[in-house]
Structures are given as C-alpha cells and as structure tokens.
C-alpha cells in the first residue's frame, strides 16, 4: 500500500526529474571538496558553497511539498457537499415559500424606491420653498428701488422739463442703477416665470413707433437720449406687466410648496403694457 502510494507520488515526470536533482546537488555541493571535485559554487561565481546545507534542504522540501499537492490533486476525490433530501411535498412547499419571499422582497424594493422618490421630491420642494422665501423678500425690496428710480427718471420729463447734456449725464447714472437692480430682480424671477428676461428686456422697433408718447424731442439734448428714455420706459412697462405673475409664482413656491418647475412653465403671457 505504502509502496503504491510512493510510486504514485513519483508518477509525474517532473517529480522524478526534479527530486533526484535536488537530492544529488546538495550532496555534491557539501562534499565535493572531500573528493577533489570542482566546487559547484565556483561555477556560478561564488567563493564557497552555492548554498548552505539547510538552504538545500529547504529547496528539497519545497519540491516534495509541491509533489505532495500534485499527488493529492490527482488521487483525493472532491466530495460534493451533503444536502439532506427533502420529500417532494416539502420541497414544493419550501420552493413556494422562497417564491413568496422573493415576490415580497421585490414589492418591498419597489415600495422603498417610490418612498425614496417621494422623500427626495419633498426634500427638493422644501429647499425650493426656503429659497423662494428669501427670493420673494429680495424681489419686493428691489421693486421698491425700481419704482423709486423709475419715478426719478420720469418725473422731470413728465412735468414738461428738459435736460441739457450735463443734466442728462445725471439721468444716465440713475438709469444705470435702475438697470442693475432690474437685472438682479430678473435673476431671481427667472426661477418662477419662464423666459421672463427676454419678455422684459426685448424691445421691438414697432413699440418705439406705435406707442403714444407724451414727451417731445426738445426735452432731450440729442436723439440718442430721446431713444434711451423711450427704451427705458418700454422696458419698465414690460417689467410692470410681468412682475405680478412673478410675485404670485414665487409666493406659491414659498408658502404652498408648489413645484418650482411647474410654476415656471405655467402660463406666461406676453407683456401688454403701453406708455
């Protein structure tokens, strides 16, 4: 029995070749000087033995261990794990229970996904609501400034007064401040009215010619100043026509948790104001 196992151990060609080599080489390396043979270390450029005796034993041990693993791989059968055999009826019941668990799990996953989507949507609405509350206050504050500056820009001309070049320079300074505040207001309002920037700022040539103006050219230092004033009044009219919708929409988002995107895409009529 043992002889058969040893024979099986040495059956691979590489074991039969490598084992004798690593059994003979250490003996030669250890005793070559005793018999006047050339030293093995000198063949590889070493001054003494190629390896100490215990080093050769480690190499031989590695060869034998590798051969042993190969022997086990070839001769020890791999047994399948034992599974208790269930009666057919119990197997069917077990399969049904597993299927119910699987179905319940899928339903729970779907419910959790819906719940997660609802929570994320509600969370987004809360954030939009908080943003809208701040935006609403800023928009109201800007509207007060816009109204005050617009009154300043129109008051003198509305009373029949006129501007010289120096006076018009002051008008331009106030108008620049008015336009900066309007730009800020539009930056806030664009979240609540779709396309409000173009609806307020775009001015067509027809509006210049079709509008009824109560001012005349003699009130301005030049034609460009006249056109600048008219453009300001047309933009003011666009803004005045749109701000009601913007205020209504931002209030809805702020205090009723309305969806910002739905509010923004709601009806946005073109401005109908005329000077």
C-alpha positions as a printed NumPy array, in Angstrom:
array([[  0.   ,   0.   ,   0.   ],
       [  2.74 ,   2.409,   1.003],
       [  4.83 ,   1.348,  -1.96 ],
       [  1.929,   2.011,  -4.305],
       [  1.468,   5.482,  -2.807],
       [  5.173,   6.262,  -3.179],
       [  5.052,   5.035,  -6.746],
       [  2.018,   7.221,  -7.409],
       [  3.809,  10.167,  -5.796],
       [  6.711,   9.831,  -8.238],
       [  4.478,   9.17 , -11.245],
       [  4.677,  12.733, -12.666],
       [  7.756,  13.188, -14.84 ],
       [  8.744,  16.473, -13.246],
       [  8.795,  14.894,  -9.753],
       [ 11.002,  12.029, -10.961],
       [ 13.427,  14.503, -12.554],
       [ 13.49 ,  17.358, -10.055],
       [ 13.619,  15.3  ,  -6.842],
       [ 16.84 ,  13.377,  -7.666],
       [ 18.47 ,  16.568,  -8.926],
       [ 17.792,  18.446,  -5.702],
       [ 18.814,  15.414,  -3.693],
       [ 22.143,  14.966,  -5.527],
       [ 23.147,  18.616,  -5.947],
       [ 23.196,  19.407,  -2.193],
       [ 25.312,  16.311,  -1.517],
       [ 27.741,  17.283,  -4.248],
       [ 27.875,  20.888,  -3.04 ],
       [ 28.557,  19.737,   0.51 ],
       [ 31.177,  17.025,  -0.139],
       [ 32.869,  17.998,  -3.425],
       [ 35.934,  19.277,  -1.607],
       [ 36.337,  15.933,   0.173],
       [ 36.896,  14.139,  -3.113],
       [ 38.747,  16.83 ,  -5.022],
       [ 35.844,  17.62 ,  -7.334],
       [ 35.404,  21.181,  -8.64 ],
       [ 33.299,  23.26 ,  -6.288],
       [ 29.786,  23.942,  -7.504],
       [ 29.85 ,  27.488,  -6.181],
       [ 32.753,  28.477,  -8.446],
       [ 30.71 ,  27.514, -11.495],
       [ 28.259,  30.311, -10.529],
       [ 30.861,  32.827,  -9.378],
       [ 30.6  ,  32.079,  -5.628],
       [ 33.691,  31.712,  -3.458],
       [ 32.29 ,  28.936,  -1.25 ],
       [ 29.359,  26.572,  -1.353],
       [ 26.476,  27.622,  -3.561],
       [ 24.027,  27.29 ,  -0.644],
       [ 24.414,  26.165,   2.974],
       [ 23.191,  22.646,   3.713],
       [ 19.981,  23.89 ,   5.332],
       [ 19.247,  26.005,   2.253],
       [ 19.354,  22.925,   0.045],
       [ 17.066,  21.137,   2.486],
       [ 14.527,  23.954,   2.147],
       [ 14.661,  23.684,  -1.648],
       [ 14.193,  19.908,  -1.479],
       [ 11.341,  20.368,   0.982],
       [  9.611,  22.771,  -1.42 ],
       [  9.917,  20.213,  -4.228],
       [  8.447,  17.449,  -2.05 ],
       [  5.57 ,  19.672,  -0.882],
       [  4.759,  20.608,  -4.484],
       [  4.794,  16.929,  -5.412],
       [  2.535,  16.137,  -2.454],
       [ -0.013,  18.737,  -3.538],
       [  0.021,  17.281,  -7.023],
       [ -0.492,  13.793,  -5.562],
       [ -3.482,  14.965,  -3.521],
       [ -4.969,  16.713,  -6.538],
       [ -4.749,  13.535,  -8.593],
       [ -5.846,  10.984,  -6.009],
       [ -8.166,  12.548,  -3.432],
       [-11.702,  12.877,  -4.839],
       [-13.642,  16.087,  -4.222],
       [-16.885,  15.263,  -2.491],
       [-19.995,  17.276,  -3.14 ],
       [-21.482,  18.883,  -0.041],
       [-24.105,  16.768,   1.596],
       [-27.62 ,  18.144,   1.287],
       [-30.469,  16.444,   3.045],
       [-33.039,  15.12 ,   0.661],
       [-36.461,  16.55 ,   1.309],
       [-39.664,  14.782,   0.446],
       [-41.27 ,  16.035,  -2.734],
       [-44.177,  17.729,  -0.929],
       [-41.878,  19.539,   1.475],
       [-39.655,  20.57 ,  -1.411],
       [-42.621,  22.121,  -3.211],
       [-43.72 ,  23.954,  -0.075],
       [-40.21 ,  25.196,   0.501],
       [-39.995,  26.421,  -3.095],
       [-43.335,  28.204,  -2.741],
       [-42.179,  29.931,   0.428],
       [-38.987,  31.007,  -1.269],
       [-41.001,  32.416,  -4.164],
       [-43.27 ,  34.305,  -1.759],
       [-40.235,  35.747,  -0.016],
       [-38.766,  36.753,  -3.366],
       [-42.013,  38.399,  -4.511],
       [-42.416,  40.205,  -1.194],
       [-38.835,  41.378,  -1.466],
       [-39.425,  42.761,  -4.96 ],
       [-42.59 ,  44.525,  -3.785],
       [-40.735,  45.982,  -0.819],
       [-37.953,  47.192,  -3.098],
       [-40.487,  48.877,  -5.378],
       [-42.258,  50.48 ,  -2.411],
       [-38.967,  51.678,  -0.978],
       [-37.986,  53.135,  -4.344],
       [-41.289,  55.026,  -4.538],
       [-40.911,  56.231,  -0.972],
       [-37.363,  57.368,  -1.655],
       [-38.512,  59.281,  -4.739],
       [-41.296,  60.94 ,  -2.751],
       [-38.93 ,  61.882,   0.071],
       [-36.399,  63.325,  -2.382],
       [-39.14 ,  65.261,  -4.164],
       [-40.471,  66.63 ,  -0.89 ],
       [-36.956,  67.499,   0.22 ],
       [-36.421,  69.373,  -3.034],
       [-39.667,  71.269,  -2.558],
       [-38.669,  72.277,   0.958],
       [-35.348,  73.606,  -0.327],
       [-37.107,  75.449,  -3.156],
       [-39.586,  76.861,  -0.657],
       [-36.814,  78.215,   1.548],
       [-35.076,  79.683,  -1.496],
       [-38.339,  81.25 ,  -2.666],
       [-38.967,  82.887,   0.714],
       [-35.623,  84.654,   0.51 ],
       [-36.079,  85.478,  -3.176],
       [-39.54 ,  86.923,  -2.518],
       [-38.216,  89.333,   0.09 ],
       [-35.345,  90.395,  -2.167],
       [-37.692,  90.896,  -5.117],
       [-40.03 ,  93.098,  -3.079],
       [-37.09 ,  95.181,  -1.88 ],
       [-35.787,  95.56 ,  -5.43 ],
       [-39.235,  96.509,  -6.711],
       [-39.361,  99.417,  -4.288],
       [-35.988, 100.641,  -5.564],
       [-37.038, 100.175,  -9.193],
       [-40.227, 102.163,  -8.654],
       [-38.367, 104.974,  -6.909],
       [-35.696, 105.241,  -9.615],
       [-38.284, 104.996, -12.4  ],
       [-40.172, 107.888, -10.829],
       [-36.964, 109.921, -10.683],
       [-36.19 , 109.169, -14.332],
       [-39.67 , 110.187, -15.496],
       [-40.742, 112.974, -13.149],
       [-38.967, 115.945, -14.748],
       [-39.895, 114.989, -18.295],
       [-43.478, 114.232, -17.29 ],
       [-43.782, 117.771, -15.938],
       [-42.541, 119.183, -19.248],
       [-38.97 , 119.808, -18.157],
       [-35.953, 119.242, -20.35 ],
       [-32.379, 118.019, -19.961],
       [-29.161, 119.581, -21.143],
       [-26.029, 117.488, -21.629],
       [-24.89 , 117.797, -18.002],
       [-28.333, 117.003, -16.66 ],
       [-28.631, 114.03 , -18.961],
       [-25.399, 112.627, -17.55 ],
       [-27.095, 112.522, -14.134],
       [-30.121, 110.824, -15.716],
       [-27.842, 108.145, -17.185],
       [-26.326, 107.466, -13.757],
       [-29.742, 106.873, -12.224],
       [-30.742, 104.726, -15.202],
       [-27.597, 102.594, -14.83 ],
       [-28.54 , 101.924, -11.211],
       [-32.104, 101.126, -12.281],
       [-30.892,  98.636, -14.901],
       [-28.559,  96.951, -12.384],
       [-31.441,  96.469,  -9.939],
       [-33.654,  95.198, -12.749],
       [-31.014,  92.656, -13.766],
       [-30.831,  91.446, -10.168],
       [-34.622,  91.185,  -9.987],
       [-34.751,  89.212, -13.243],
       [-32.057,  86.843, -11.967],
       [-34.372,  85.963,  -9.087],
       [-37.601,  85.952, -11.092],
       [-36.343,  83.639, -13.841],
       [-36.81 ,  80.681, -11.491],
       [-40.54 ,  81.384, -11.347],
       [-41.531,  82.725, -14.787],
       [-40.324,  81.031, -17.931],
       [-38.431,  83.357, -20.276],
       [-39.09 ,  86.449, -18.196],
       [-35.748,  88.028, -19.073],
       [-36.497,  88.185, -22.787],
       [-40.105,  89.202, -22.15 ],
       [-38.93 ,  92.197, -20.145],
       [-35.764,  93.26 , -21.96 ],
       [-36.602,  92.642, -25.621],
       [-37.883,  95.806, -27.296],
       [-39.054,  95.831, -30.915],
       [-38.929,  98.75 , -33.327],
       [-42.709,  98.647, -33.611],
       [-43.007,  99.501, -29.942],
       [-40.989, 102.662, -30.469],
       [-43.206, 103.801, -33.329],
       [-46.615, 102.502, -32.219],
       [-46.526, 103.773, -28.643],
       [-48.164, 107.079, -27.756],
       [-45.56 , 109.346, -26.177],
       [-46.33 , 112.461, -24.126],
       [-42.797, 113.819, -24.485],
       [-41.146, 115.589, -27.403],
       [-37.675, 115.765, -28.873],
       [-36.962, 119.237, -27.495],
       [-36.818, 117.856, -23.957],
       [-33.619, 115.89 , -24.72 ],
       [-30.09 , 117.01 , -25.545],
       [-29.957, 114.721, -28.602],
       [-31.856, 111.998, -30.461],
       [-29.914, 109.215, -28.758],
       [-31.025, 110.482, -25.345],
       [-34.633, 110.512, -26.562],
       [-34.35 , 106.889, -27.679],
       [-32.643, 105.876, -24.435],
       [-35.531, 107.315, -22.436],
       [-38.137, 105.597, -24.591],
       [-36.348, 102.281, -24.299],
       [-36.263, 102.676, -20.524],
       [-39.997, 103.351, -20.386],
       [-40.788, 100.391, -22.645],
       [-38.688,  98.036, -20.509],
       [-40.288,  99.476, -17.386],
       [-43.684,  98.728, -18.889],
       [-42.692,  95.14 , -19.7  ],
       [-41.432,  94.646, -16.165],
       [-44.529,  96.212, -14.618],
       [-46.731,  93.88 , -16.675],
       [-44.791,  90.755, -15.669],
       [-43.988,  91.36 , -12.021],
       [-47.473,  90.432, -10.833],
       [-47.09 ,  86.92 , -12.236],
       [-43.558,  86.653, -10.855],
       [-44.698,  87.689,  -7.385],
       [-47.632,  85.299,  -7.496],
       [-45.461,  82.366,  -8.588],
       [-42.694,  82.962,  -6.067],
       [-45.325,  83.218,  -3.324],
       [-46.833,  79.886,  -4.397],
       [-43.456,  78.17 ,  -4.212],
       [-42.601,  79.835,  -0.901],
       [-45.8  ,  79.111,   1.017],
       [-47.705,  76.316,  -0.744],
       [-44.742,  74.034,  -1.605],
       [-45.666,  74.263,  -5.28 ],
       [-43.166,  72.702,  -7.646],
       [-40.76 ,  75.319,  -8.955],
       [-40.52 ,  73.811, -12.44 ],
       [-44.306,  73.525, -12.814],
       [-44.793,  77.105, -11.667],
       [-42.114,  78.344, -14.032],
       [-43.702,  76.606, -17.015],
       [-47.23 ,  77.845, -16.242],
       [-48.885,  80.418, -18.488],
       [-46.578,  83.367, -19.082],
       [-48.437,  85.948, -21.178],
       [-46.579,  88.495, -23.22 ],
       [-46.452,  91.947, -21.601],
       [-49.244,  94.204, -22.815],
       [-48.228,  97.484, -21.181],
       [-48.08 , 100.631, -23.249],
       [-46.696, 104.027, -22.161]])
